[in-house]
Short mmCIF file of C-alpha atoms (C1' of nucleotides) in Angstrom, two decimals:
data_model
loop_
_atom_site.label_atom_id
_atom_site.label_comp_id
_atom_site.label_asym_id
_atom_site.label_seq_id
_atom_site.Cartn_x
_atom_site.Cartn_y
_atom_site.Cartn_z
CA MET A 54 0.75 -3.59 1.48
CA PRO A 55 3.09 -0.82 0.74
CA GLU A 56 2.61 2.51 2.40
CA LEU A 57 4.84 5.52 2.00
CA PRO A 58 7.90 4.04 3.76
CA GLU A 59 7.76 0.85 1.73
CA VAL A 60 7.32 2.68 -1.56
CA GLU A 61 10.16 5.05 -0.72
CA THR A 62 12.38 2.10 0.16
CA VAL A 63 11.57 0.43 -3.14
CA ARG A 64 12.29 3.65 -5.00
CA ARG A 65 15.67 3.95 -3.34
CA GLY A 66 16.47 0.37 -4.24
CA LEU A 67 15.55 0.93 -7.86
CA LEU A 68 17.44 4.21 -8.15
CA PRO A 69 20.90 2.82 -8.92
CA VAL A 70 19.65 0.40 -11.55
CA MET A 71 17.03 2.59 -13.19
CA GLU A 72 17.81 6.28 -12.96
CA GLY A 73 19.95 7.34 -15.87
CA ARG A 74 19.70 3.90 -17.42
CA ARG A 75 17.92 2.85 -20.57
CA ILE A 76 15.08 0.34 -20.72
CA LEU A 77 16.47 -1.99 -23.35
CA ALA A 78 13.36 -4.12 -23.63
CA ALA A 79 10.07 -4.62 -21.87
CA THR A 80 7.74 -7.57 -21.60
CA VAL A 81 4.12 -7.21 -20.55
CA ASN A 82 2.51 -10.51 -19.65
CA ARG A 83 -1.11 -9.57 -19.23
CA PRO A 84 -3.41 -6.85 -20.50
CA ASP A 85 -4.48 -5.51 -17.14
CA LEU A 86 -3.79 -5.19 -13.46
CA ARG A 87 -6.44 -3.29 -11.58
CA TRP A 88 -7.21 -1.52 -14.83
CA PRO A 89 -6.21 -2.14 -18.43
CA LEU A 90 -2.55 -1.41 -19.02
CA PRO A 91 -1.72 1.27 -21.58
CA GLU A 92 -1.96 0.13 -25.16
CA ARG A 93 1.32 -1.18 -26.57
CA LEU A 94 3.05 -0.39 -23.29
CA ALA A 95 6.10 -2.56 -23.92
CA GLY A 96 6.86 -0.99 -27.27
CA ARG A 97 6.31 2.52 -26.02
CA ILE A 98 8.81 2.31 -23.17
CA ALA A 99 11.45 0.12 -24.78
CA GLY A 100 14.64 1.92 -25.74
CA ARG A 101 13.99 4.94 -23.56
CA ARG A 102 16.17 6.24 -20.76
CA VAL A 103 14.80 6.77 -17.27
CA GLU A 104 15.75 10.33 -16.46
CA ARG A 105 14.36 10.48 -12.94
CA LEU A 106 12.72 8.10 -10.52
CA ARG A 107 10.41 9.98 -8.21
CA ARG A 108 7.80 9.19 -5.57
CA ARG A 109 4.50 10.91 -4.90
CA SER A 110 2.51 9.42 -2.04
CA LYS A 111 2.46 5.67 -2.72
CA TYR A 112 3.18 6.10 -6.42
CA ILE A 113 6.52 5.66 -8.15
CA LEU A 114 7.05 7.87 -11.19
CA ALA A 115 9.69 7.05 -13.75
CA ASP A 116 10.24 10.05 -16.01
CA LEU A 117 11.33 8.75 -19.38
CA GLU A 118 13.19 10.62 -22.04
CA GLY A 119 10.66 12.07 -24.44
CA GLU A 120 8.53 13.65 -21.74
CA GLU A 121 6.50 10.65 -20.73
CA THR A 122 6.22 9.25 -17.23
CA LEU A 123 5.60 5.68 -16.19
CA LEU A 124 3.28 5.77 -13.19
CA LEU A 125 3.30 2.76 -10.85
CA HIS A 126 1.31 1.82 -7.77
CA LEU A 127 2.00 -1.42 -5.93
CA GLY A 128 -1.48 -1.94 -4.51
CA MET A 129 -1.49 -4.44 -1.66
CA SER A 130 0.91 -7.09 -2.89
CA GLY A 131 3.02 -5.45 -5.60
CA ARG A 132 6.79 -5.84 -5.71
CA MET A 133 9.47 -4.30 -7.85
CA LEU A 134 12.35 -6.75 -7.82
CA VAL A 135 15.84 -6.29 -9.20
CA SER A 136 17.78 -9.30 -10.42
CA GLY A 137 21.01 -9.94 -12.28
CA GLY A 138 23.69 -7.31 -12.53
CA GLN A 139 26.32 -7.79 -9.89
CA LEU A 140 27.20 -11.30 -10.99
CA GLY A 141 27.76 -9.90 -14.40
CA ASP A 142 29.48 -12.82 -16.15
CA PHE A 143 28.22 -15.59 -18.36
CA HIS A 144 27.82 -17.90 -15.38
CA HIS A 145 25.18 -15.79 -13.79
CA VAL A 146 21.85 -17.47 -13.56
CA VAL A 147 18.90 -15.67 -15.00
CA PRO A 148 16.22 -16.14 -12.36
CA ALA A 149 13.22 -18.14 -13.46
CA ALA A 150 10.05 -16.23 -14.09
CA GLN A 151 7.78 -16.33 -11.08
CA LYS A 152 4.05 -16.58 -10.94
CA HIS A 153 2.50 -13.10 -11.17
CA ASP A 154 5.48 -11.50 -12.92
CA HIS A 155 3.40 -9.06 -14.93
CA ILE A 156 5.92 -6.58 -16.31
CA VAL A 157 9.62 -7.24 -16.90
CA LEU A 158 12.10 -4.49 -17.78
CA GLU A 159 15.51 -5.40 -19.15
CA MET A 160 17.65 -2.48 -18.06
CA GLU A 161 20.91 -1.23 -19.40
CA GLY A 162 23.63 -2.70 -17.17
CA ASN A 163 22.48 -6.31 -17.40
CA VAL A 164 19.82 -5.86 -14.76
CA ARG A 165 16.21 -6.94 -14.81
CA VAL A 166 13.42 -5.16 -12.96
CA THR A 167 10.24 -7.19 -12.49
CA PHE A 168 6.85 -5.96 -11.36
CA ASN A 169 5.21 -8.88 -9.57
CA ASP A 170 1.76 -8.52 -8.03
CA ALA A 171 -0.23 -11.53 -6.87
CA ARG A 172 -3.43 -9.71 -6.06
CA ARG A 173 -3.26 -7.32 -9.00
CA PHE A 174 -4.50 -4.29 -7.12
CA GLY A 175 -1.51 -2.48 -8.58
CA MET A 176 -1.83 0.19 -11.23
CA VAL A 177 0.38 1.22 -14.13
CA ASP A 178 -0.10 4.08 -16.53
CA LEU A 179 1.95 6.10 -18.98
CA VAL A 180 1.32 9.82 -19.00
CA ALA A 181 2.78 13.04 -20.34
CA THR A 182 5.39 14.20 -17.81
CA GLY A 183 4.25 17.81 -17.85
CA VAL A 184 0.76 16.96 -16.71
CA ALA A 185 1.51 13.89 -14.58
CA GLY A 186 0.42 15.74 -11.47
CA ALA A 187 -2.99 16.26 -13.00
CA HIS A 188 -3.47 12.55 -13.62
CA ARG A 189 -6.77 11.40 -12.12
CA LEU A 190 -4.93 9.23 -9.60
CA LEU A 191 -2.65 12.04 -8.44
CA ALA A 192 -4.72 15.17 -8.80
CA GLY A 193 -6.64 14.89 -5.54
CA LEU A 194 -3.78 13.83 -3.30
CA GLY A 195 -3.09 15.82 -0.18
CA PRO A 196 0.37 17.01 0.85
CA GLU A 197 3.34 14.76 1.47
CA PRO A 198 3.48 14.15 5.23
CA LEU A 199 7.25 14.61 5.20
CA GLY A 200 7.07 17.81 3.19
CA ASN A 201 6.61 21.46 4.03
CA GLY A 202 2.94 21.55 3.15
CA PHE A 203 2.01 19.36 6.10
CA ASP A 204 1.86 21.14 9.41
CA GLU A 205 -0.38 21.69 12.38
CA ALA A 206 -2.37 24.53 10.83
CA TYR A 207 -3.02 22.53 7.68
CA LEU A 208 -4.02 19.34 9.47
CA ALA A 209 -6.27 21.19 11.89
CA SER A 210 -8.03 22.78 8.93
CA ARG A 211 -8.70 19.37 7.39
CA LEU A 212 -9.73 17.39 10.46
CA LYS A 213 -13.42 18.11 10.45
CA GLY A 214 -16.61 16.18 10.71
CA ARG A 215 -17.84 13.07 12.44
CA ALA A 216 -15.80 10.42 10.69
CA PRO A 217 -13.26 8.68 12.93
CA VAL A 218 -9.79 10.22 12.86
CA LYS A 219 -8.59 6.82 11.66
CA ALA A 220 -10.64 7.27 8.49
CA ALA A 221 -9.46 10.85 8.05
CA LEU A 222 -5.79 9.85 8.18
CA LEU A 223 -6.39 7.05 5.69
CA ASP A 224 -8.00 9.58 3.34
CA GLN A 225 -5.31 10.32 0.78
CA ARG A 226 -6.89 13.69 0.01
CA ILE A 227 -6.07 14.88 3.51
CA VAL A 228 -2.56 13.51 3.76
CA ALA A 229 -0.93 11.33 1.11
CA GLY A 230 0.94 8.17 1.92
CA LEU A 231 -0.37 6.84 5.19
CA GLY A 232 -1.95 3.39 5.27
CA ASN A 233 -3.34 1.02 7.82
CA ILE A 234 -0.10 0.31 9.69
CA TYR A 235 1.21 3.82 10.08
CA VAL A 236 -2.14 5.34 11.00
CA SER A 237 -2.38 2.99 13.97
CA GLU A 238 1.23 3.64 14.92
CA ALA A 239 0.95 7.42 14.59
CA LEU A 240 -2.25 7.60 16.63
CA PHE A 241 -0.63 5.55 19.36
CA ARG A 242 2.36 7.84 19.47
CA ALA A 243 0.10 10.87 19.60
CA GLY A 244 -2.04 9.34 22.36
CA ILE A 245 -5.25 9.64 20.34
CA ALA A 246 -7.85 6.88 20.09
CA PRO A 247 -8.68 5.84 16.52
CA THR A 248 -12.37 6.07 17.38
CA ARG A 249 -12.20 9.77 18.08
CA THR A 250 -14.08 11.90 15.65
CA ALA A 251 -11.77 13.89 13.37
CA GLY A 252 -13.45 17.14 14.31
CA SER A 253 -13.11 16.49 18.04
CA LEU A 254 -9.32 16.81 18.18
CA ASN A 255 -8.11 19.85 20.05
CA GLY A 256 -5.10 21.96 19.13
CA ALA A 257 -2.75 20.12 21.43
CA GLU A 258 -3.74 16.79 19.95
CA VAL A 259 -3.24 17.95 16.37
CA ALA A 260 0.08 19.40 17.47
CA ARG A 261 1.12 15.95 18.71
CA LEU A 262 -0.23 14.14 15.68
CA VAL A 263 1.85 15.98 13.08
CA PRO A 264 5.25 15.03 14.51
CA ALA A 265 3.97 11.56 15.43
CA ILE A 266 3.18 10.95 11.77
CA ARG A 267 6.48 12.37 10.59
CA ILE A 268 8.60 10.46 13.05
CA VAL A 269 6.98 7.10 12.53
CA LEU A 270 7.35 7.42 8.77
CA GLU A 271 10.97 8.47 9.04
CA GLU A 272 11.79 5.63 11.38
CA ALA A 273 10.05 3.17 9.08
CA ILE A 274 11.97 4.43 6.05
CA ALA A 275 15.20 4.08 8.00
CA ALA A 276 14.22 0.48 8.75
CA GLY A 277 13.48 -0.29 5.10
CA GLY A 278 9.73 -0.53 5.66
CA SER A 279 7.62 -3.22 7.29
CA SER A 280 7.47 -6.79 5.96
CA LEU A 281 4.46 -8.73 7.18
CA ARG A 282 3.55 -10.91 4.23
CA ASP A 283 4.16 -9.71 0.71
CA TYR A 284 6.39 -6.69 0.98
CA ARG A 285 9.97 -6.97 -0.19
CA GLN A 286 12.59 -4.36 -0.91
CA ALA A 287 13.81 -4.09 -4.49
CA ASP A 288 16.66 -6.49 -3.73
CA GLY A 289 14.22 -9.03 -2.33
CA GLY A 290 15.22 -8.33 1.26
CA LEU A 291 12.82 -7.79 4.11
CA GLY A 292 12.08 -4.53 5.85
CA TYR A 293 12.41 -4.69 9.59
CA PHE A 294 10.20 -1.97 10.99
CA GLN A 295 7.60 -4.62 11.92
CA HIS A 296 9.82 -5.36 14.90
CA SER A 297 9.23 -1.80 16.07
CA PHE A 298 5.45 -1.87 15.93
CA ARG A 299 3.98 -0.63 19.19
CA VAL A 300 0.37 -1.59 18.49
CA TYR A 301 -0.15 -2.72 14.89
CA ASP A 302 -0.81 -6.45 14.68
CA ARG A 303 -0.25 -6.76 18.43
CA ALA A 304 -3.78 -7.40 19.70
CA GLY A 305 -3.69 -8.89 23.20
CA GLN A 306 -0.04 -8.12 23.73
CA PRO A 307 0.95 -5.58 26.36
CA CYS A 308 1.10 -1.91 25.44
CA PRO A 309 4.79 -0.97 25.45
CA ALA A 310 3.99 2.11 27.52
CA CYS A 311 1.59 0.82 30.19
CA GLY A 312 1.16 -2.93 29.82
CA THR A 313 -2.56 -2.81 29.07
CA PRO A 314 -3.43 -5.37 26.38
CA VAL A 315 -3.50 -3.82 22.92
CA ALA A 316 -7.03 -3.82 21.49
CA ARG A 317 -8.19 -4.42 17.96
CA LEU A 318 -11.31 -3.04 16.37
CA VAL A 319 -12.61 -2.85 12.84
CA GLN A 320 -13.27 0.56 11.30
CA GLN A 321 -14.34 0.99 7.71
CA GLY A 322 -13.70 -2.69 7.29
CA ARG A 323 -10.10 -2.46 8.37
CA SER A 324 -8.31 -3.38 11.58
CA SER A 325 -7.23 -0.68 13.99
CA PHE A 326 -4.93 -1.44 16.89
CA TRP A 327 -4.66 0.79 19.94
CA CYS A 328 -4.08 1.02 23.65
CA PRO A 329 -7.37 1.83 25.40
CA ALA A 330 -5.44 3.21 28.37
CA CYS A 331 -2.87 5.43 26.63
CA GLN A 332 -5.02 6.70 23.78
CA GLY A 333 -7.81 8.96 24.87
"C1'" DA B 194 -20.75 17.25 0.77
"C1'" DT B 195 -19.98 13.37 4.13
"C1'" DG B 196 -19.71 8.97 5.65
"C1'" DT B 197 -19.89 3.98 5.10
"C1'" DG B 198 -19.88 -0.45 2.88
"C1'" DT B 199 -18.49 -3.25 -1.13
"C1'" DT B 200 -15.47 -4.76 -4.51
"C1'" DC B 201 -11.44 -6.19 -7.12
"C1'" DC B 202 -7.78 -10.75 -6.53
"C1'" DT B 203 -4.69 -14.38 -4.67
"C1'" DG B 204 -2.55 -16.46 -0.82
"C1'" DT B 205 -2.08 -17.98 3.91
"C1'" DC B 206 -3.45 -19.40 8.25
"C1'" DC B 207 -6.50 -21.36 11.70
"C1'" DG B 208 -10.17 -24.27 13.46
"C1'" DC B 209 -12.85 -28.33 12.76
"C1'" DT C 262 -5.17 -33.33 4.78
"C1'" DG C 263 -9.11 -31.19 3.27
"C1'" DC C 264 -12.40 -27.54 3.51
"C1'" DG C 265 -14.43 -23.19 4.81
"C1'" DG C 266 -13.91 -18.77 6.58
"C1'" DA C 267 -11.31 -14.83 8.10
"C1'" DC C 268 -7.95 -11.83 6.96
"C1'" DA C 269 -4.19 -9.17 4.42
"C1'" DG C 270 0.53 -2.72 3.71
"C1'" DG C 271 -5.14 0.02 -1.15
"C1'" DA C 272 -8.46 2.79 -2.92
"C1'" DA C 273 -12.14 3.46 -6.43
"C1'" DC C 274 -16.81 3.18 -6.60
"C1'" DA C 275 -21.66 2.97 -5.34
"C1'" DC C 276 -24.81 4.26 -2.42
"C1'" DA C 277 -27.29 6.37 2.06
#
DNA sequence: ATGTGTTCCTGTCCGC
DNA sequence: TGCGGACAGGAACACA
């Protein structure tokens, strides 16, 4: 579910209730998500202050005092939900536990942060802060698409081979943070068919693709992400970038540029949406 | 080294 | 309504 814009939106929502605040208590309701959770996780994070809340690709990193970092990935259906707080008096209703509430953090400030993940493709680990970047899940990630390390020269150097450009952009080693929605949207904006071979793109096409990726991600962040099914912001609210989709999930509907029906195809087992007329 | 297909899991929607 | 199948914002893993 969550791609870079959704994860960044969640991070921003968690910032005021987590950064600088202490985790007073933690509850862990099952031993594993996608993988086994760290041993004694609840006890190891309880009582510690969150010094920084960062994002790398689709991961959220909570640097805890004592040089350990809580590493979170939301998978397809993960949510980080904030409850309590503002009401602040003894009348305020503690929300009932929901199905799939796997980890609950009681934060300083009378706020609860709950990690809920129906499909359990999410991941959580606890690592030494100094070597977090070398964690097996982070070590191979490519550059942040909104950062300085992502430009035309870099992307051109990595778009090689016969795999479809769709697959290349989904490859987190090439660029970190894109997912199924934003790859389709970026390729539409760049006028490149998802079926094109990565190595077949010419310089002009790569030069269009870089800003197309950047702009669509920035617009999606500004819209609070895209809510199709599971995704919610930290406050439970919906993102609204789904209303700005030009091709994703719009099979059969007219291309916003030329009116040709948007096509859907399956690549690597995943849907791609595109305009056969605009994207060459 | 590449490229592709499968797998994990739950929930929802659509057609019969 | 019930039931089966398709499909879903990810990505590691196993194999050609």
